[in-house]
PDB file of N, CA and C in Angstrom:
ATOM      1  N   UNK A   3     -24.025 -44.723  77.232  1.00  0.00           N
ATOM      2  CA  UNK A   3     -24.105 -45.164  75.768  1.00  0.00           C
ATOM      3  C   UNK A   3     -22.831 -44.388  75.159  1.00  0.00           C
ATOM      4  N   UNK A   4     -21.995 -45.043  74.439  1.00  0.00           N
ATOM      5  CA  UNK A   4     -20.813 -44.617  73.782  1.00  0.00           C
ATOM      6  C   UNK A   4     -21.094 -43.963  72.411  1.00  0.00           C
ATOM      7  N   UNK A   5     -20.545 -42.854  72.168  1.00  0.00           N
ATOM      8  CA  UNK A   5     -20.834 -42.173  70.947  1.00  0.00           C
ATOM      9  C   UNK A   5     -19.899 -42.647  69.830  1.00  0.00           C
ATOM     10  N   UNK A   6     -20.420 -42.888  68.741  1.00  0.00           N
ATOM     11  CA  UNK A   6     -19.600 -43.357  67.595  1.00  0.00           C
ATOM     12  C   UNK A   6     -19.153 -42.264  66.747  1.00  0.00           C
ATOM     13  N   UNK A   7     -17.992 -42.054  66.334  1.00  0.00           N
ATOM     14  CA  UNK A   7     -17.541 -40.971  65.516  1.00  0.00           C
ATOM     15  C   UNK A   7     -18.261 -40.995  64.102  1.00  0.00           C
ATOM     16  N   UNK A   8     -18.713 -39.878  63.678  1.00  0.00           N
ATOM     17  CA  UNK A   8     -19.364 -39.824  62.446  1.00  0.00           C
ATOM     18  C   UNK A   8     -18.394 -39.868  61.289  1.00  0.00           C
ATOM     19  N   UNK A   9     -18.678 -40.516  60.237  1.00  0.00           N
ATOM     20  CA  UNK A   9     -17.861 -40.667  59.168  1.00  0.00           C
ATOM     21  C   UNK A   9     -18.270 -39.501  58.132  1.00  0.00           C
ATOM     22  N   UNK A  10     -17.244 -38.881  57.556  1.00  0.00           N
ATOM     23  CA  UNK A  10     -17.562 -37.800  56.550  1.00  0.00           C
ATOM     24  C   UNK A  10     -18.037 -38.507  55.327  1.00  0.00           C
ATOM     25  N   UNK A  11     -18.939 -37.789  54.602  1.00  0.00           N
ATOM     26  CA  UNK A  11     -19.392 -38.253  53.395  1.00  0.00           C
ATOM     27  C   UNK A  11     -18.265 -38.443  52.302  1.00  0.00           C
ATOM     28  N   UNK A  12     -18.499 -39.400  51.491  1.00  0.00           N
ATOM     29  CA  UNK A  12     -17.503 -39.835  50.530  1.00  0.00           C
ATOM     30  C   UNK A  12     -16.689 -38.695  49.721  1.00  0.00           C
ATOM     31  N   UNK A  13     -17.395 -37.754  49.483  1.00  0.00           N
ATOM     32  CA  UNK A  13     -16.792 -36.593  48.591  1.00  0.00           C
ATOM     33  C   UNK A  13     -16.020 -35.596  49.335  1.00  0.00           C
ATOM     34  N   UNK A  14     -16.196 -35.529  50.606  1.00  0.00           N
ATOM     35  CA  UNK A  14     -15.542 -34.400  51.572  1.00  0.00           C
ATOM     36  C   UNK A  14     -14.250 -34.992  52.166  1.00  0.00           C
ATOM     37  N   UNK A  15     -13.250 -34.064  52.128  1.00  0.00           N
ATOM     38  CA  UNK A  15     -11.968 -34.393  52.753  1.00  0.00           C
ATOM     39  C   UNK A  15     -12.219 -34.135  54.358  1.00  0.00           C
ATOM     40  N   UNK A  16     -11.223 -34.806  55.125  1.00  0.00           N
ATOM     41  CA  UNK A  16     -11.300 -34.685  56.565  1.00  0.00           C
ATOM     42  C   UNK A  16     -10.658 -33.352  56.883  1.00  0.00           C
ATOM     43  N   UNK A  17     -11.190 -32.747  57.970  1.00  0.00           N
ATOM     44  CA  UNK A  17     -10.670 -31.426  58.379  1.00  0.00           C
ATOM     45  C   UNK A  17      -9.290 -31.620  59.003  1.00  0.00           C
ATOM     46  N   UNK A  18      -8.444 -30.581  58.798  1.00  0.00           N
ATOM     47  CA  UNK A  18      -7.047 -30.722  59.356  1.00  0.00           C
ATOM     48  C   UNK A  18      -7.082 -30.247  60.795  1.00  0.00           C
ATOM     49  N   UNK A  19      -6.505 -30.929  61.699  1.00  0.00           N
ATOM     50  CA  UNK A  19      -6.416 -30.645  63.067  1.00  0.00           C
ATOM     51  C   UNK A  19      -5.439 -29.527  63.267  1.00  0.00           C
ATOM     52  N   UNK A  20      -5.672 -28.369  63.895  1.00  0.00           N
ATOM     53  CA  UNK A  20      -4.696 -27.315  64.123  1.00  0.00           C
ATOM     54  C   UNK A  20      -3.483 -27.886  65.012  1.00  0.00           C
ATOM     55  N   UNK A  21      -2.313 -27.281  64.769  1.00  0.00           N
ATOM     56  CA  UNK A  21      -1.069 -27.709  65.399  1.00  0.00           C
ATOM     57  C   UNK A  21      -1.119 -27.521  66.927  1.00  0.00           C
ATOM     58  N   UNK A  22      -1.754 -26.422  67.347  1.00  0.00           N
ATOM     59  CA  UNK A  22      -1.855 -26.043  68.779  1.00  0.00           C
ATOM     60  C   UNK A  22      -2.842 -27.121  69.463  1.00  0.00           C
ATOM     61  N   UNK A  23      -3.833 -27.531  68.815  1.00  0.00           N
ATOM     62  CA  UNK A  23      -4.747 -28.481  69.328  1.00  0.00           C
ATOM     63  C   UNK A  23      -3.975 -29.912  69.572  1.00  0.00           C
ATOM     64  N   UNK A  24      -3.181 -30.303  68.552  1.00  0.00           N
ATOM     65  CA  UNK A  24      -2.432 -31.522  68.697  1.00  0.00           C
ATOM     66  C   UNK A  24      -1.519 -31.445  69.768  1.00  0.00           C
ATOM     67  N   UNK A  25      -0.849 -30.251  70.085  1.00  0.00           N
ATOM     68  CA  UNK A  25       0.079 -30.235  71.221  1.00  0.00           C
ATOM     69  C   UNK A  25      -0.703 -30.270  72.505  1.00  0.00           C
ATOM     70  N   UNK A  26      -1.822 -29.551  72.540  1.00  0.00           N
ATOM     71  CA  UNK A  26      -2.546 -29.636  73.856  1.00  0.00           C
ATOM     72  C   UNK A  26      -3.273 -30.874  74.111  1.00  0.00           C
ATOM     73  N   UNK A  27      -3.503 -31.806  73.151  1.00  0.00           N
ATOM     74  CA  UNK A  27      -4.026 -33.000  73.285  1.00  0.00           C
ATOM     75  C   UNK A  27      -3.078 -34.114  73.696  1.00  0.00           C
ATOM     76  N   UNK A  28      -1.845 -33.688  73.727  1.00  0.00           N
ATOM     77  CA  UNK A  28      -0.858 -34.802  74.099  1.00  0.00           C
ATOM     78  C   UNK A  28      -0.389 -34.589  75.375  1.00  0.00           C
ATOM     79  N   UNK A  29      -0.773 -35.385  76.452  1.00  0.00           N
ATOM     80  CA  UNK A  29      -0.267 -35.225  77.849  1.00  0.00           C
ATOM     81  C   UNK A  29       1.186 -35.250  78.079  1.00  0.00           C
ATOM     82  N   UNK A  30       1.827 -36.277  77.274  1.00  0.00           N
ATOM     83  CA  UNK A  30       3.272 -36.514  77.575  1.00  0.00           C
ATOM     84  C   UNK A  30       4.006 -35.362  76.933  1.00  0.00           C
ATOM     85  N   UNK A  31       3.573 -34.742  75.855  1.00  0.00           N
ATOM     86  CA  UNK A  31       4.297 -33.554  75.246  1.00  0.00           C
ATOM     87  C   UNK A  31       4.185 -32.458  76.317  1.00  0.00           C
ATOM     88  N   UNK A  32       2.986 -32.272  76.824  1.00  0.00           N
ATOM     89  CA  UNK A  32       2.824 -31.202  77.742  1.00  0.00           C
ATOM     90  C   UNK A  32       3.695 -31.426  78.968  1.00  0.00           C
ATOM     91  N   UNK A  33       3.828 -32.716  79.567  1.00  0.00           N
ATOM     92  CA  UNK A  33       4.690 -32.927  80.749  1.00  0.00           C
ATOM     93  C   UNK A  33       6.059 -32.540  80.277  1.00  0.00           C
ATOM     94  N   UNK A  34       6.612 -33.034  79.165  1.00  0.00           N
ATOM     95  CA  UNK A  34       7.925 -32.811  78.717  1.00  0.00           C
ATOM     96  C   UNK A  34       8.151 -31.258  78.606  1.00  0.00           C
ATOM     97  N   UNK A  35       7.280 -30.475  78.000  1.00  0.00           N
ATOM     98  CA  UNK A  35       7.497 -29.093  77.834  1.00  0.00           C
ATOM     99  C   UNK A  35       7.389 -28.380  79.342  1.00  0.00           C
ATOM    100  N   UNK A  36       6.614 -28.931  80.141  1.00  0.00           N
ATOM    101  CA  UNK A  36       6.389 -28.261  81.483  1.00  0.00           C
ATOM    102  C   UNK A  36       7.694 -28.480  82.299  1.00  0.00           C
ATOM    103  N   UNK A  37       8.507 -29.574  81.953  1.00  0.00           N
ATOM    104  CA  UNK A  37       9.591 -29.765  82.857  1.00  0.00           C
ATOM    105  C   UNK A  37      10.784 -29.160  82.091  1.00  0.00           C
ATOM    106  N   UNK A  38      10.954 -29.076  80.760  1.00  0.00           N
ATOM    107  CA  UNK A  38      12.062 -28.689  80.097  1.00  0.00           C
ATOM    108  C   UNK A  38      12.084 -27.147  79.954  1.00  0.00           C
ATOM    109  N   UNK A  39      11.040 -26.529  79.766  1.00  0.00           N
ATOM    110  CA  UNK A  39      11.105 -25.081  79.581  1.00  0.00           C
ATOM    111  C   UNK A  39      11.551 -24.466  80.756  1.00  0.00           C
ATOM    112  N   UNK A  40      11.037 -24.607  82.008  1.00  0.00           N
ATOM    113  CA  UNK A  40      11.474 -23.966  83.267  1.00  0.00           C
ATOM    114  C   UNK A  40      12.987 -24.425  83.482  1.00  0.00           C
ATOM    115  N   UNK A  41      13.346 -25.630  83.198  1.00  0.00           N
ATOM    116  CA  UNK A  41      14.822 -26.048  83.481  1.00  0.00           C
ATOM    117  C   UNK A  41      15.741 -25.321  82.528  1.00  0.00           C
ATOM    118  N   UNK A  42      15.445 -25.060  81.344  1.00  0.00           N
ATOM    119  CA  UNK A  42      16.149 -24.333  80.470  1.00  0.00           C
ATOM    120  C   UNK A  42      16.414 -22.831  80.829  1.00  0.00           C
ATOM    121  N   UNK A  43      15.190 -22.286  81.300  1.00  0.00           N
ATOM    122  CA  UNK A  43      15.040 -20.941  81.690  1.00  0.00           C
ATOM    123  C   UNK A  43      15.965 -20.669  83.001  1.00  0.00           C
ATOM    124  N   UNK A  44      15.734 -21.490  83.869  1.00  0.00           N
ATOM    125  CA  UNK A  44      16.542 -21.413  85.176  1.00  0.00           C
ATOM    126  C   UNK A  44      18.063 -21.654  84.880  1.00  0.00           C
ATOM    127  N   UNK A  45      18.497 -22.452  83.942  1.00  0.00           N
ATOM    128  CA  UNK A  45      19.820 -22.684  83.655  1.00  0.00           C
ATOM    129  C   UNK A  45      20.422 -21.566  82.998  1.00  0.00           C
ATOM    130  N   UNK A  46      19.645 -20.834  82.076  1.00  0.00           N
ATOM    131  CA  UNK A  46      20.230 -19.745  81.425  1.00  0.00           C
ATOM    132  C   UNK A  46      20.198 -18.546  82.517  1.00  0.00           C
ATOM    133  N   UNK A  47      19.254 -18.415  83.312  1.00  0.00           N
ATOM    134  CA  UNK A  47      19.242 -17.333  84.365  1.00  0.00           C
ATOM    135  C   UNK A  47      20.433 -17.570  85.271  1.00  0.00           C
ATOM    136  N   UNK A  48      20.850 -18.823  85.721  1.00  0.00           N
ATOM    137  CA  UNK A  48      21.934 -19.105  86.489  1.00  0.00           C
ATOM    138  C   UNK A  48      23.270 -18.768  85.899  1.00  0.00           C
ATOM    139  N   UNK A  49      23.390 -19.056  84.645  1.00  0.00           N
ATOM    140  CA  UNK A  49      24.573 -18.751  83.813  1.00  0.00           C
ATOM    141  C   UNK A  49      24.695 -17.216  83.717  1.00  0.00           C
ATOM    142  N   UNK A  50      23.707 -16.429  83.639  1.00  0.00           N
ATOM    143  CA  UNK A  50      23.759 -15.113  83.543  1.00  0.00           C
ATOM    144  C   UNK A  50      24.097 -14.487  84.845  1.00  0.00           C
ATOM    145  N   UNK A  51      23.711 -15.055  85.978  1.00  0.00           N
ATOM    146  CA  UNK A  51      23.975 -14.569  87.205  1.00  0.00           C
ATOM    147  C   UNK A  51      25.570 -14.731  87.607  1.00  0.00           C
ATOM    148  N   UNK A  52      25.966 -15.971  87.180  1.00  0.00           N
ATOM    149  CA  UNK A  52      27.381 -16.301  87.376  1.00  0.00           C
ATOM    150  C   UNK A  52      28.220 -15.352  86.621  1.00  0.00           C
ATOM    151  N   UNK A  53      27.933 -15.169  85.410  1.00  0.00           N
ATOM    152  CA  UNK A  53      28.750 -14.296  84.517  1.00  0.00           C
ATOM    153  C   UNK A  53      28.696 -12.824  84.938  1.00  0.00           C
ATOM    154  N   UNK A  54      27.708 -12.491  85.750  1.00  0.00           N
ATOM    155  CA  UNK A  54      27.679 -11.048  86.154  1.00  0.00           C
ATOM    156  C   UNK A  54      28.431 -10.758  87.579  1.00  0.00           C
ATOM    157  N   UNK A  55      28.812 -11.694  88.041  1.00  0.00           N
ATOM    158  CA  UNK A  55      29.686 -11.663  89.260  1.00  0.00           C
ATOM    159  C   UNK A  55      31.024 -10.976  89.022  1.00  0.00           C
ATOM    160  N   UNK A  56      31.394 -10.053  89.675  1.00  0.00           N
ATOM    161  CA  UNK A  56      32.713  -9.352  89.295  1.00  0.00           C
ATOM    162  C   UNK A  56      33.894 -10.315  89.815  1.00  0.00           C
ATOM    163  N   UNK A  57      34.963 -10.168  89.051  1.00  0.00           N
ATOM    164  CA  UNK A  57      36.111 -10.968  89.367  1.00  0.00           C
ATOM    165  C   UNK A  57      36.767 -10.582  90.706  1.00  0.00           C
ATOM    166  N   UNK A  58      37.125 -11.437  91.534  1.00  0.00           N
ATOM    167  CA  UNK A  58      37.809 -11.016  92.794  1.00  0.00           C
ATOM    168  C   UNK A  58      39.352 -10.943  92.607  1.00  0.00           C
ATOM    169  N   UNK A  59      39.956 -10.010  93.455  1.00  0.00           N
ATOM    170  CA  UNK A  59      41.497  -9.888  93.344  1.00  0.00           C
ATOM    171  C   UNK A  59      42.205 -10.529  94.420  1.00  0.00           C
TER     172      UNK A  59
END
């Protein structure tokens, strides 16, 4: 049996959904963040490693 969402009484305003819950409820945003954040961190790490290599003579 499917549950039907309950409607708020006419005088009450709807509750605001917290920002973090909106992020965690969106699977495509989570996928994007899960790919982008490690890629950016590894890119920064690689640039730091290359910059720390001493110049050869």
